[in-house]
Short mmCIF file of N, CA and C in Angstrom, two decimals:
data_model
loop_
_atom_site.label_atom_id
_atom_site.label_comp_id
_atom_site.label_asym_id
_atom_site.label_seq_id
_atom_site.Cartn_x
_atom_site.Cartn_y
_atom_site.Cartn_z
N MET A 1 10.95 26.24 -17.75
CA MET A 1 11.04 24.86 -17.32
C MET A 1 9.75 24.13 -17.70
N GLN A 2 9.88 22.92 -18.16
CA GLN A 2 8.75 22.11 -18.56
C GLN A 2 8.31 21.27 -17.36
N ASP A 3 7.91 21.95 -16.31
CA ASP A 3 7.64 21.31 -15.02
C ASP A 3 6.47 20.36 -15.10
N ASP A 4 6.72 19.09 -14.98
CA ASP A 4 5.75 18.00 -14.89
C ASP A 4 4.53 18.10 -15.80
N ILE A 5 4.71 18.56 -17.03
CA ILE A 5 3.59 18.68 -17.96
C ILE A 5 2.96 17.32 -18.22
N LEU A 6 3.77 16.30 -18.40
CA LEU A 6 3.21 14.97 -18.66
C LEU A 6 2.35 14.49 -17.50
N PHE A 7 2.73 14.85 -16.28
CA PHE A 7 1.94 14.42 -15.12
C PHE A 7 0.69 15.27 -14.96
N GLN A 8 0.75 16.51 -15.39
CA GLN A 8 -0.47 17.32 -15.40
C GLN A 8 -1.47 16.71 -16.38
N ILE A 9 -0.97 16.23 -17.51
CA ILE A 9 -1.84 15.60 -18.50
C ILE A 9 -2.46 14.33 -17.93
N SER A 10 -1.67 13.50 -17.26
CA SER A 10 -2.20 12.27 -16.65
C SER A 10 -3.28 12.59 -15.64
N ASN A 11 -3.02 13.58 -14.78
CA ASN A 11 -4.00 13.98 -13.76
C ASN A 11 -5.27 14.53 -14.40
N LYS A 12 -5.10 15.32 -15.47
CA LYS A 12 -6.28 15.90 -16.13
C LYS A 12 -7.11 14.80 -16.78
N LEU A 13 -6.45 13.83 -17.38
CA LEU A 13 -7.17 12.71 -17.98
C LEU A 13 -8.02 12.00 -16.93
N LYS A 14 -7.42 11.72 -15.77
CA LYS A 14 -8.15 11.04 -14.70
C LYS A 14 -9.31 11.89 -14.20
N GLU A 15 -9.05 13.18 -13.96
CA GLU A 15 -10.11 14.08 -13.46
C GLU A 15 -11.27 14.17 -14.44
N MET A 16 -10.96 14.33 -15.73
CA MET A 16 -12.03 14.47 -16.73
C MET A 16 -12.82 13.17 -16.88
N ARG A 17 -12.11 12.04 -16.86
CA ARG A 17 -12.80 10.75 -16.98
C ARG A 17 -13.75 10.55 -15.82
N LYS A 18 -13.25 10.81 -14.61
CA LYS A 18 -14.10 10.64 -13.43
C LYS A 18 -15.24 11.66 -13.42
N GLY A 19 -14.94 12.90 -13.83
CA GLY A 19 -15.97 13.94 -13.89
C GLY A 19 -17.10 13.61 -14.85
N LYS A 20 -16.78 12.89 -15.90
CA LYS A 20 -17.80 12.50 -16.88
C LYS A 20 -18.45 11.17 -16.51
N GLY A 21 -17.95 10.54 -15.42
CA GLY A 21 -18.52 9.27 -14.99
C GLY A 21 -18.19 8.12 -15.94
N VAL A 22 -17.05 8.21 -16.63
CA VAL A 22 -16.64 7.19 -17.59
C VAL A 22 -15.72 6.19 -16.89
N THR A 23 -15.97 4.91 -17.08
CA THR A 23 -15.13 3.88 -16.47
C THR A 23 -13.82 3.73 -17.24
N LEU A 24 -12.84 3.15 -16.57
CA LEU A 24 -11.57 2.85 -17.24
C LEU A 24 -11.81 1.95 -18.45
N GLN A 25 -12.67 0.94 -18.28
CA GLN A 25 -12.92 0.00 -19.37
C GLN A 25 -13.56 0.69 -20.57
N LYS A 26 -14.51 1.58 -20.31
CA LYS A 26 -15.21 2.26 -21.41
C LYS A 26 -14.25 3.14 -22.21
N ILE A 27 -13.43 3.95 -21.54
CA ILE A 27 -12.51 4.81 -22.26
C ILE A 27 -11.46 3.98 -22.99
N ALA A 28 -11.03 2.88 -22.38
CA ALA A 28 -10.04 2.01 -23.02
C ALA A 28 -10.61 1.40 -24.30
N THR A 29 -11.82 0.88 -24.22
CA THR A 29 -12.45 0.26 -25.39
C THR A 29 -12.61 1.28 -26.51
N GLU A 30 -13.10 2.46 -26.17
CA GLU A 30 -13.32 3.49 -27.19
C GLU A 30 -12.00 4.00 -27.79
N ALA A 31 -10.93 3.98 -27.02
CA ALA A 31 -9.63 4.45 -27.50
C ALA A 31 -8.83 3.33 -28.17
N GLY A 32 -9.31 2.08 -28.06
CA GLY A 32 -8.62 0.96 -28.68
C GLY A 32 -7.36 0.53 -27.94
N VAL A 33 -7.37 0.72 -26.61
CA VAL A 33 -6.23 0.31 -25.78
C VAL A 33 -6.77 -0.53 -24.62
N THR A 34 -5.88 -1.03 -23.78
CA THR A 34 -6.32 -1.85 -22.66
C THR A 34 -6.67 -0.98 -21.44
N LYS A 35 -7.52 -1.52 -20.61
CA LYS A 35 -7.88 -0.88 -19.35
C LYS A 35 -6.63 -0.68 -18.50
N SER A 36 -5.75 -1.67 -18.50
CA SER A 36 -4.51 -1.59 -17.73
C SER A 36 -3.64 -0.42 -18.19
N LEU A 37 -3.56 -0.20 -19.51
CA LEU A 37 -2.76 0.91 -20.01
C LEU A 37 -3.33 2.25 -19.55
N VAL A 38 -4.65 2.41 -19.61
CA VAL A 38 -5.26 3.66 -19.16
C VAL A 38 -4.96 3.89 -17.69
N SER A 39 -5.07 2.86 -16.87
CA SER A 39 -4.77 2.97 -15.45
C SER A 39 -3.31 3.38 -15.23
N GLN A 40 -2.40 2.75 -15.98
CA GLN A 40 -0.98 3.09 -15.85
C GLN A 40 -0.71 4.53 -16.24
N ILE A 41 -1.39 5.02 -17.28
CA ILE A 41 -1.22 6.42 -17.70
C ILE A 41 -1.74 7.35 -16.62
N GLU A 42 -2.95 7.08 -16.13
CA GLU A 42 -3.56 7.93 -15.10
C GLU A 42 -2.76 7.95 -13.81
N ASN A 43 -2.06 6.86 -13.51
CA ASN A 43 -1.30 6.76 -12.26
C ASN A 43 0.18 7.05 -12.46
N SER A 44 0.51 7.70 -13.57
CA SER A 44 1.89 8.11 -13.87
C SER A 44 2.85 6.92 -13.83
N ARG A 45 2.41 5.77 -14.29
CA ARG A 45 3.27 4.59 -14.35
C ARG A 45 3.80 4.36 -15.76
N THR A 46 3.24 5.05 -16.75
CA THR A 46 3.75 5.01 -18.11
C THR A 46 3.39 6.32 -18.80
N ILE A 47 4.12 6.64 -19.84
CA ILE A 47 3.90 7.88 -20.59
C ILE A 47 3.28 7.49 -21.93
N PRO A 48 2.11 8.04 -22.26
CA PRO A 48 1.45 7.63 -23.51
C PRO A 48 2.12 8.25 -24.74
N SER A 49 2.04 7.52 -25.85
CA SER A 49 2.45 8.09 -27.13
C SER A 49 1.39 9.11 -27.54
N LEU A 50 1.71 9.93 -28.50
CA LEU A 50 0.76 10.94 -28.97
C LEU A 50 -0.51 10.29 -29.53
N PRO A 51 -0.42 9.25 -30.37
CA PRO A 51 -1.66 8.63 -30.86
C PRO A 51 -2.54 8.06 -29.74
N VAL A 52 -1.92 7.46 -28.73
CA VAL A 52 -2.70 6.92 -27.61
C VAL A 52 -3.37 8.07 -26.86
N MET A 53 -2.63 9.14 -26.58
CA MET A 53 -3.20 10.28 -25.85
C MET A 53 -4.36 10.90 -26.63
N LEU A 54 -4.18 11.08 -27.93
CA LEU A 54 -5.25 11.65 -28.75
C LEU A 54 -6.47 10.74 -28.77
N GLY A 55 -6.25 9.42 -28.79
CA GLY A 55 -7.37 8.47 -28.74
C GLY A 55 -8.14 8.56 -27.44
N LEU A 56 -7.42 8.74 -26.33
CA LEU A 56 -8.08 8.87 -25.03
C LEU A 56 -8.89 10.16 -24.94
N ILE A 57 -8.32 11.24 -25.44
CA ILE A 57 -9.04 12.52 -25.42
C ILE A 57 -10.30 12.43 -26.28
N LYS A 58 -10.16 11.79 -27.45
CA LYS A 58 -11.33 11.61 -28.34
C LYS A 58 -12.38 10.75 -27.65
N ALA A 59 -11.94 9.69 -26.95
CA ALA A 59 -12.88 8.81 -26.25
C ALA A 59 -13.64 9.55 -25.16
N LEU A 60 -13.02 10.58 -24.59
CA LEU A 60 -13.69 11.40 -23.58
C LEU A 60 -14.65 12.41 -24.20
N ASP A 61 -14.62 12.52 -25.54
CA ASP A 61 -15.45 13.48 -26.27
C ASP A 61 -15.19 14.91 -25.77
N VAL A 62 -13.89 15.25 -25.72
CA VAL A 62 -13.45 16.56 -25.27
C VAL A 62 -12.67 17.22 -26.39
N ASP A 63 -12.87 18.50 -26.58
CA ASP A 63 -12.10 19.27 -27.56
C ASP A 63 -10.64 19.34 -27.10
N LEU A 64 -9.71 19.18 -28.04
CA LEU A 64 -8.27 19.23 -27.71
C LEU A 64 -7.90 20.51 -26.99
N ASN A 65 -8.41 21.64 -27.47
CA ASN A 65 -8.10 22.93 -26.83
C ASN A 65 -8.59 22.96 -25.39
N GLU A 66 -9.79 22.40 -25.17
CA GLU A 66 -10.33 22.36 -23.80
C GLU A 66 -9.46 21.47 -22.92
N PHE A 67 -9.05 20.31 -23.46
CA PHE A 67 -8.23 19.40 -22.66
C PHE A 67 -6.92 20.06 -22.25
N PHE A 68 -6.25 20.72 -23.17
CA PHE A 68 -4.92 21.27 -22.89
C PHE A 68 -4.94 22.67 -22.28
N ARG A 69 -6.12 23.27 -22.17
CA ARG A 69 -6.21 24.56 -21.49
C ARG A 69 -5.79 24.36 -20.03
N ASP A 70 -5.10 25.25 -19.47
CA ASP A 70 -4.63 25.22 -18.08
C ASP A 70 -3.43 24.30 -17.85
N ILE A 71 -2.94 23.62 -18.88
CA ILE A 71 -1.72 22.83 -18.72
C ILE A 71 -0.56 23.83 -18.77
N ILE A 72 0.22 23.85 -17.70
CA ILE A 72 1.29 24.83 -17.58
C ILE A 72 2.44 24.45 -18.50
N SER A 73 2.88 25.42 -19.26
CA SER A 73 4.02 25.22 -20.15
C SER A 73 4.92 26.43 -20.06
N TYR A 74 6.19 26.17 -20.08
CA TYR A 74 7.17 27.24 -20.02
C TYR A 74 7.98 27.21 -21.30
N ALA A 75 8.07 28.35 -21.98
CA ALA A 75 8.79 28.41 -23.26
C ALA A 75 10.29 28.39 -23.04
N ALA A 76 10.78 29.11 -22.10
CA ALA A 76 12.22 29.23 -21.90
C ALA A 76 12.70 28.21 -20.87
N GLU A 77 13.82 27.58 -21.16
CA GLU A 77 14.44 26.66 -20.21
C GLU A 77 15.24 27.47 -19.19
N GLU A 78 15.20 27.05 -17.97
CA GLU A 78 15.96 27.71 -16.93
C GLU A 78 17.23 26.91 -16.67
N SER A 79 18.34 27.61 -16.41
CA SER A 79 19.58 26.89 -16.16
C SER A 79 19.68 26.39 -14.73
N VAL A 80 18.98 27.04 -13.80
CA VAL A 80 18.94 26.60 -12.41
C VAL A 80 17.46 26.52 -12.01
N VAL A 81 17.07 25.38 -11.47
CA VAL A 81 15.68 25.19 -11.07
C VAL A 81 15.66 24.97 -9.56
N ILE A 82 14.90 25.80 -8.87
CA ILE A 82 14.72 25.65 -7.43
C ILE A 82 13.23 25.47 -7.18
N LYS A 83 12.90 24.45 -6.41
CA LYS A 83 11.51 24.21 -6.06
C LYS A 83 11.41 24.13 -4.55
N ARG A 84 10.66 25.00 -3.97
CA ARG A 84 10.49 25.04 -2.51
C ARG A 84 9.56 23.92 -2.05
N LYS A 85 9.80 23.43 -0.83
CA LYS A 85 9.05 22.27 -0.36
C LYS A 85 7.54 22.52 -0.30
N ASP A 86 7.10 23.76 -0.13
CA ASP A 86 5.66 24.03 -0.11
C ASP A 86 5.05 23.94 -1.51
N ALA A 87 5.90 23.83 -2.55
CA ALA A 87 5.41 23.69 -3.92
C ALA A 87 5.36 22.23 -4.37
N TYR A 88 5.80 21.29 -3.51
CA TYR A 88 5.73 19.88 -3.86
C TYR A 88 4.27 19.49 -4.03
N GLN A 89 3.98 18.69 -5.03
CA GLN A 89 2.61 18.36 -5.36
C GLN A 89 2.21 16.99 -4.85
N PRO A 90 1.27 16.94 -3.90
CA PRO A 90 0.80 15.62 -3.47
C PRO A 90 -0.04 14.98 -4.58
N PHE A 91 0.03 13.67 -4.70
CA PHE A 91 -0.78 12.96 -5.69
C PHE A 91 -0.99 11.54 -5.21
N THR A 92 -1.94 10.86 -5.84
CA THR A 92 -2.23 9.48 -5.48
C THR A 92 -2.01 8.57 -6.68
N LYS A 93 -1.76 7.31 -6.39
CA LYS A 93 -1.63 6.28 -7.41
C LYS A 93 -2.52 5.12 -7.01
N GLU A 94 -3.19 4.55 -7.96
CA GLU A 94 -4.11 3.43 -7.80
C GLU A 94 -4.81 3.44 -6.45
N ASN A 95 -5.40 2.34 -6.10
CA ASN A 95 -6.14 2.24 -4.84
C ASN A 95 -5.17 1.78 -3.76
N ALA A 96 -4.38 2.71 -3.24
CA ALA A 96 -3.36 2.37 -2.25
C ALA A 96 -3.69 3.04 -0.92
N LYS A 97 -3.69 2.25 0.14
CA LYS A 97 -3.95 2.77 1.48
C LYS A 97 -2.61 2.94 2.19
N GLY A 98 -2.34 4.15 2.69
CA GLY A 98 -1.13 4.40 3.45
C GLY A 98 0.07 4.79 2.61
N PHE A 99 -0.13 5.04 1.31
CA PHE A 99 0.93 5.52 0.42
C PHE A 99 0.68 7.00 0.16
N PHE A 100 1.64 7.86 0.51
CA PHE A 100 1.48 9.30 0.32
C PHE A 100 2.65 9.82 -0.52
N TYR A 101 2.32 10.28 -1.72
CA TYR A 101 3.32 10.74 -2.68
C TYR A 101 3.36 12.26 -2.75
N GLN A 102 4.55 12.80 -2.95
CA GLN A 102 4.73 14.23 -3.23
C GLN A 102 5.73 14.34 -4.36
N ARG A 103 5.30 14.98 -5.46
CA ARG A 103 6.20 15.18 -6.59
C ARG A 103 7.11 16.36 -6.29
N ILE A 104 8.42 16.12 -6.33
CA ILE A 104 9.41 17.16 -6.10
C ILE A 104 9.81 17.82 -7.40
N PHE A 105 10.05 16.97 -8.42
CA PHE A 105 10.59 17.48 -9.67
C PHE A 105 10.25 16.51 -10.79
N SER A 106 9.96 17.04 -11.96
CA SER A 106 9.68 16.22 -13.12
C SER A 106 10.20 16.95 -14.35
N LYS A 107 10.87 16.22 -15.22
CA LYS A 107 11.52 16.88 -16.35
C LYS A 107 11.67 15.93 -17.52
N GLN A 108 11.41 16.43 -18.72
CA GLN A 108 11.63 15.69 -19.96
C GLN A 108 13.02 16.02 -20.49
N PHE A 109 13.79 14.99 -20.80
CA PHE A 109 15.12 15.14 -21.39
C PHE A 109 15.14 14.32 -22.67
N LYS A 110 15.07 15.00 -23.82
CA LYS A 110 15.03 14.31 -25.12
C LYS A 110 13.93 13.26 -25.09
N ASP A 111 14.28 11.97 -25.23
CA ASP A 111 13.26 10.91 -25.24
C ASP A 111 13.01 10.30 -23.88
N ASN A 112 13.60 10.86 -22.84
CA ASN A 112 13.47 10.31 -21.49
C ASN A 112 12.76 11.30 -20.58
N HIS A 113 12.15 10.75 -19.57
CA HIS A 113 11.47 11.58 -18.58
C HIS A 113 11.92 11.12 -17.20
N ILE A 114 12.22 12.07 -16.34
CA ILE A 114 12.62 11.76 -14.96
C ILE A 114 11.57 12.36 -14.03
N ASP A 115 11.21 11.61 -13.02
CA ASP A 115 10.23 12.06 -12.04
C ASP A 115 10.81 11.78 -10.66
N VAL A 116 10.93 12.81 -9.82
CA VAL A 116 11.51 12.68 -8.48
C VAL A 116 10.38 12.88 -7.47
N VAL A 117 10.23 11.88 -6.59
CA VAL A 117 9.07 11.83 -5.71
C VAL A 117 9.51 11.47 -4.30
N LEU A 118 8.83 12.03 -3.30
CA LEU A 118 8.94 11.55 -1.92
C LEU A 118 7.77 10.62 -1.68
N LEU A 119 8.04 9.45 -1.13
CA LEU A 119 6.99 8.50 -0.80
C LEU A 119 7.04 8.24 0.70
N ARG A 120 5.94 8.63 1.37
CA ARG A 120 5.78 8.32 2.79
C ARG A 120 4.89 7.09 2.87
N LEU A 121 5.39 6.08 3.55
CA LEU A 121 4.72 4.79 3.62
C LEU A 121 4.37 4.51 5.07
N GLU A 122 3.07 4.46 5.38
CA GLU A 122 2.64 4.17 6.75
C GLU A 122 2.80 2.69 7.06
N LYS A 123 2.96 2.38 8.33
CA LYS A 123 2.96 0.99 8.80
C LYS A 123 1.60 0.40 8.42
N GLY A 124 1.59 -0.76 7.82
CA GLY A 124 0.33 -1.40 7.42
C GLY A 124 -0.21 -0.91 6.09
N ALA A 125 0.54 -0.09 5.35
CA ALA A 125 0.09 0.41 4.05
C ALA A 125 -0.16 -0.77 3.12
N LYS A 126 -1.19 -0.66 2.29
CA LYS A 126 -1.56 -1.77 1.42
C LYS A 126 -1.88 -1.28 0.02
N ARG A 127 -1.45 -2.10 -0.95
CA ARG A 127 -1.84 -1.95 -2.35
C ARG A 127 -1.42 -3.23 -3.06
N PRO A 128 -1.99 -3.49 -4.22
CA PRO A 128 -1.54 -4.67 -4.97
C PRO A 128 -0.14 -4.43 -5.54
N MET A 129 0.53 -5.50 -5.93
CA MET A 129 1.81 -5.38 -6.61
C MET A 129 1.57 -4.58 -7.90
N VAL A 130 2.53 -3.75 -8.29
CA VAL A 130 2.38 -2.90 -9.47
C VAL A 130 3.59 -3.05 -10.40
N ARG A 131 3.39 -2.59 -11.63
CA ARG A 131 4.47 -2.46 -12.61
C ARG A 131 4.50 -1.00 -13.03
N THR A 132 5.69 -0.50 -13.30
CA THR A 132 5.85 0.86 -13.82
C THR A 132 6.76 0.76 -15.04
N ASN A 133 6.38 1.43 -16.10
CA ASN A 133 7.18 1.41 -17.33
C ASN A 133 8.38 2.34 -17.17
N ALA A 134 9.28 1.97 -16.26
CA ALA A 134 10.42 2.82 -15.95
C ALA A 134 11.45 2.01 -15.18
N TYR A 135 12.62 2.59 -15.00
CA TYR A 135 13.57 2.10 -14.02
C TYR A 135 13.34 2.96 -12.78
N GLU A 136 13.55 2.39 -11.60
CA GLU A 136 13.34 3.14 -10.37
C GLU A 136 14.58 3.08 -9.49
N PHE A 137 14.87 4.21 -8.88
CA PHE A 137 15.90 4.31 -7.86
C PHE A 137 15.18 4.66 -6.57
N LYS A 138 15.46 3.93 -5.50
CA LYS A 138 14.85 4.17 -4.19
C LYS A 138 15.96 4.44 -3.18
N TYR A 139 15.76 5.45 -2.34
CA TYR A 139 16.70 5.77 -1.26
C TYR A 139 15.88 5.93 0.01
N VAL A 140 16.18 5.12 1.02
CA VAL A 140 15.40 5.17 2.26
C VAL A 140 15.95 6.29 3.14
N LEU A 141 15.11 7.29 3.37
CA LEU A 141 15.46 8.43 4.21
C LEU A 141 15.18 8.15 5.68
N GLN A 142 14.13 7.34 5.93
CA GLN A 142 13.71 7.06 7.31
C GLN A 142 13.00 5.72 7.34
N GLY A 143 13.23 4.95 8.40
CA GLY A 143 12.52 3.69 8.61
C GLY A 143 13.19 2.51 7.94
N THR A 144 12.48 1.40 7.95
CA THR A 144 12.93 0.15 7.34
C THR A 144 11.84 -0.33 6.40
N VAL A 145 12.26 -0.72 5.19
CA VAL A 145 11.31 -1.11 4.15
C VAL A 145 11.66 -2.50 3.65
N GLN A 146 10.64 -3.34 3.55
CA GLN A 146 10.80 -4.61 2.86
C GLN A 146 10.25 -4.40 1.46
N TYR A 147 11.08 -4.64 0.46
CA TYR A 147 10.68 -4.37 -0.92
C TYR A 147 10.58 -5.69 -1.68
N ALA A 148 9.37 -6.00 -2.12
CA ALA A 148 9.15 -7.20 -2.93
C ALA A 148 9.31 -6.82 -4.39
N ILE A 149 10.18 -7.55 -5.09
CA ILE A 149 10.35 -7.39 -6.53
C ILE A 149 10.25 -8.79 -7.11
N GLY A 150 9.17 -9.02 -7.86
CA GLY A 150 8.91 -10.38 -8.32
C GLY A 150 8.71 -11.29 -7.12
N LYS A 151 9.45 -12.37 -7.05
CA LYS A 151 9.32 -13.31 -5.93
C LYS A 151 10.36 -13.06 -4.84
N GLU A 152 11.26 -12.10 -5.08
CA GLU A 152 12.30 -11.80 -4.10
C GLU A 152 11.87 -10.68 -3.16
N LYS A 153 12.40 -10.73 -1.93
CA LYS A 153 12.15 -9.67 -0.96
C LYS A 153 13.49 -9.14 -0.49
N HIS A 154 13.57 -7.80 -0.40
CA HIS A 154 14.81 -7.13 0.00
C HIS A 154 14.50 -6.21 1.18
N ILE A 155 15.36 -6.22 2.19
CA ILE A 155 15.20 -5.33 3.33
C ILE A 155 16.13 -4.13 3.12
N LEU A 156 15.56 -2.94 3.21
CA LEU A 156 16.32 -1.69 3.07
C LEU A 156 16.19 -0.90 4.37
N TYR A 157 17.34 -0.49 4.90
CA TYR A 157 17.39 0.30 6.12
C TYR A 157 17.68 1.76 5.76
N GLU A 158 17.47 2.63 6.72
CA GLU A 158 17.76 4.05 6.52
C GLU A 158 19.15 4.22 5.92
N GLY A 159 19.24 4.96 4.82
CA GLY A 159 20.50 5.19 4.12
C GLY A 159 20.78 4.21 3.01
N ASP A 160 20.01 3.10 2.92
CA ASP A 160 20.19 2.14 1.84
C ASP A 160 19.48 2.63 0.58
N SER A 161 19.94 2.12 -0.56
CA SER A 161 19.29 2.47 -1.82
C SER A 161 19.25 1.25 -2.72
N MET A 162 18.43 1.30 -3.74
CA MET A 162 18.36 0.24 -4.73
C MET A 162 17.90 0.80 -6.05
N PHE A 163 18.24 0.10 -7.13
CA PHE A 163 17.86 0.48 -8.48
C PHE A 163 17.37 -0.79 -9.16
N PHE A 164 16.23 -0.72 -9.87
CA PHE A 164 15.69 -1.92 -10.51
C PHE A 164 14.79 -1.56 -11.67
N ASP A 165 14.53 -2.56 -12.51
CA ASP A 165 13.60 -2.42 -13.62
C ASP A 165 12.19 -2.59 -13.05
N ALA A 166 11.43 -1.50 -13.03
CA ALA A 166 10.12 -1.51 -12.40
C ALA A 166 9.03 -2.14 -13.26
N ASN A 167 9.41 -2.69 -14.41
CA ASN A 167 8.46 -3.49 -15.18
C ASN A 167 8.19 -4.81 -14.49
N GLU A 168 9.05 -5.16 -13.53
CA GLU A 168 8.80 -6.32 -12.66
C GLU A 168 7.73 -5.92 -11.64
N LEU A 169 6.86 -6.87 -11.28
CA LEU A 169 5.90 -6.58 -10.22
C LEU A 169 6.66 -6.23 -8.95
N HIS A 170 6.22 -5.17 -8.26
CA HIS A 170 6.93 -4.74 -7.06
C HIS A 170 6.00 -4.05 -6.08
N ASN A 171 6.46 -3.98 -4.82
CA ASN A 171 5.67 -3.34 -3.78
C ASN A 171 6.52 -3.17 -2.52
N PRO A 172 6.48 -1.97 -1.91
CA PRO A 172 7.19 -1.77 -0.65
C PRO A 172 6.27 -1.98 0.55
N GLU A 173 6.90 -2.28 1.69
CA GLU A 173 6.15 -2.42 2.94
C GLU A 173 6.99 -1.86 4.08
N CYS A 174 6.41 -0.98 4.88
CA CYS A 174 7.08 -0.44 6.07
C CYS A 174 7.06 -1.53 7.13
N ILE A 175 8.26 -1.95 7.60
CA ILE A 175 8.28 -3.08 8.55
C ILE A 175 8.83 -2.71 9.92
N ASP A 176 9.22 -1.45 10.10
CA ASP A 176 9.77 -1.05 11.40
C ASP A 176 9.38 0.39 11.66
N GLY A 177 8.83 0.68 12.81
CA GLY A 177 8.43 2.04 13.13
C GLY A 177 7.05 2.36 12.58
N GLU A 178 6.64 3.59 12.75
CA GLU A 178 5.31 4.02 12.33
C GLU A 178 5.22 4.30 10.84
N GLU A 179 6.33 4.75 10.24
CA GLU A 179 6.32 5.03 8.82
C GLU A 179 7.74 5.01 8.26
N ALA A 180 7.81 4.92 6.94
CA ALA A 180 9.09 5.00 6.24
C ALA A 180 8.98 6.14 5.23
N LEU A 181 10.11 6.74 4.94
CA LEU A 181 10.15 7.83 3.96
C LEU A 181 11.23 7.49 2.95
N MET A 182 10.85 7.52 1.66
CA MET A 182 11.79 7.18 0.60
C MET A 182 11.82 8.28 -0.46
N LEU A 183 13.02 8.51 -0.98
CA LEU A 183 13.19 9.32 -2.18
C LEU A 183 13.12 8.34 -3.34
N VAL A 184 12.24 8.61 -4.30
CA VAL A 184 12.04 7.72 -5.43
C VAL A 184 12.32 8.51 -6.71
N ILE A 185 13.14 7.94 -7.58
CA ILE A 185 13.40 8.57 -8.87
C ILE A 185 13.00 7.58 -9.95
N TYR A 186 12.04 8.00 -10.79
CA TYR A 186 11.58 7.19 -11.90
C TYR A 186 12.30 7.66 -13.16
N PHE A 187 12.84 6.72 -13.91
CA PHE A 187 13.48 7.01 -15.19
C PHE A 187 12.62 6.37 -16.29
N PHE A 188 11.69 7.15 -16.84
CA PHE A 188 10.84 6.66 -17.93
C PHE A 188 11.64 6.79 -19.22
N ASN A 189 11.69 5.72 -20.02
CA ASN A 189 12.51 5.79 -21.21
C ASN A 189 11.80 5.48 -22.51
N GLU A 190 10.56 5.12 -22.48
CA GLU A 190 9.85 4.81 -23.71
C GLU A 190 8.44 5.37 -23.64
N MET A 191 7.97 5.82 -24.78
CA MET A 191 6.59 6.24 -24.88
C MET A 191 5.77 5.01 -25.25
N THR A 192 4.59 4.85 -24.63
CA THR A 192 3.73 3.70 -24.90
C THR A 192 2.78 4.00 -26.02
#
């Protein structure tokens, strides 16, 4: 199984950049891309093309072998994939307070990538509106969520779901109870 290799790469890029004390702007300038694109890649909001990824690695002044060492790869595809809840991977995106993500499953299918995530949203959670280079499916498992997409606001109750083009600015807010829990499925369809 090719378990979340693209997300391991995004996380490694962020860790190495921070470890070297390199700013988003500096790596972006040296790689010939925008600061926003680097942030989106590091926060798993877009999948980089090979030339962009190679440019970022070069900008970090890291050997390709060193960068890709420890990236888990599986040669054989499995027909049945089971992932136990203790193997879910917590991760963070941008500067968000009260947003807690756990990656359940991630898989590349031909030119598309699917990422399945649990998002726990605390009451009063804050972050700026974001864009993701994907379509998103949201299913509310617990609580009530007000979801802003562009200038519209939608109320989702436990058991409700929605699907939208996440290239639109969007942001959820827990509006009832102490927290909300959502199943989120990202459908990435283009390499940047």
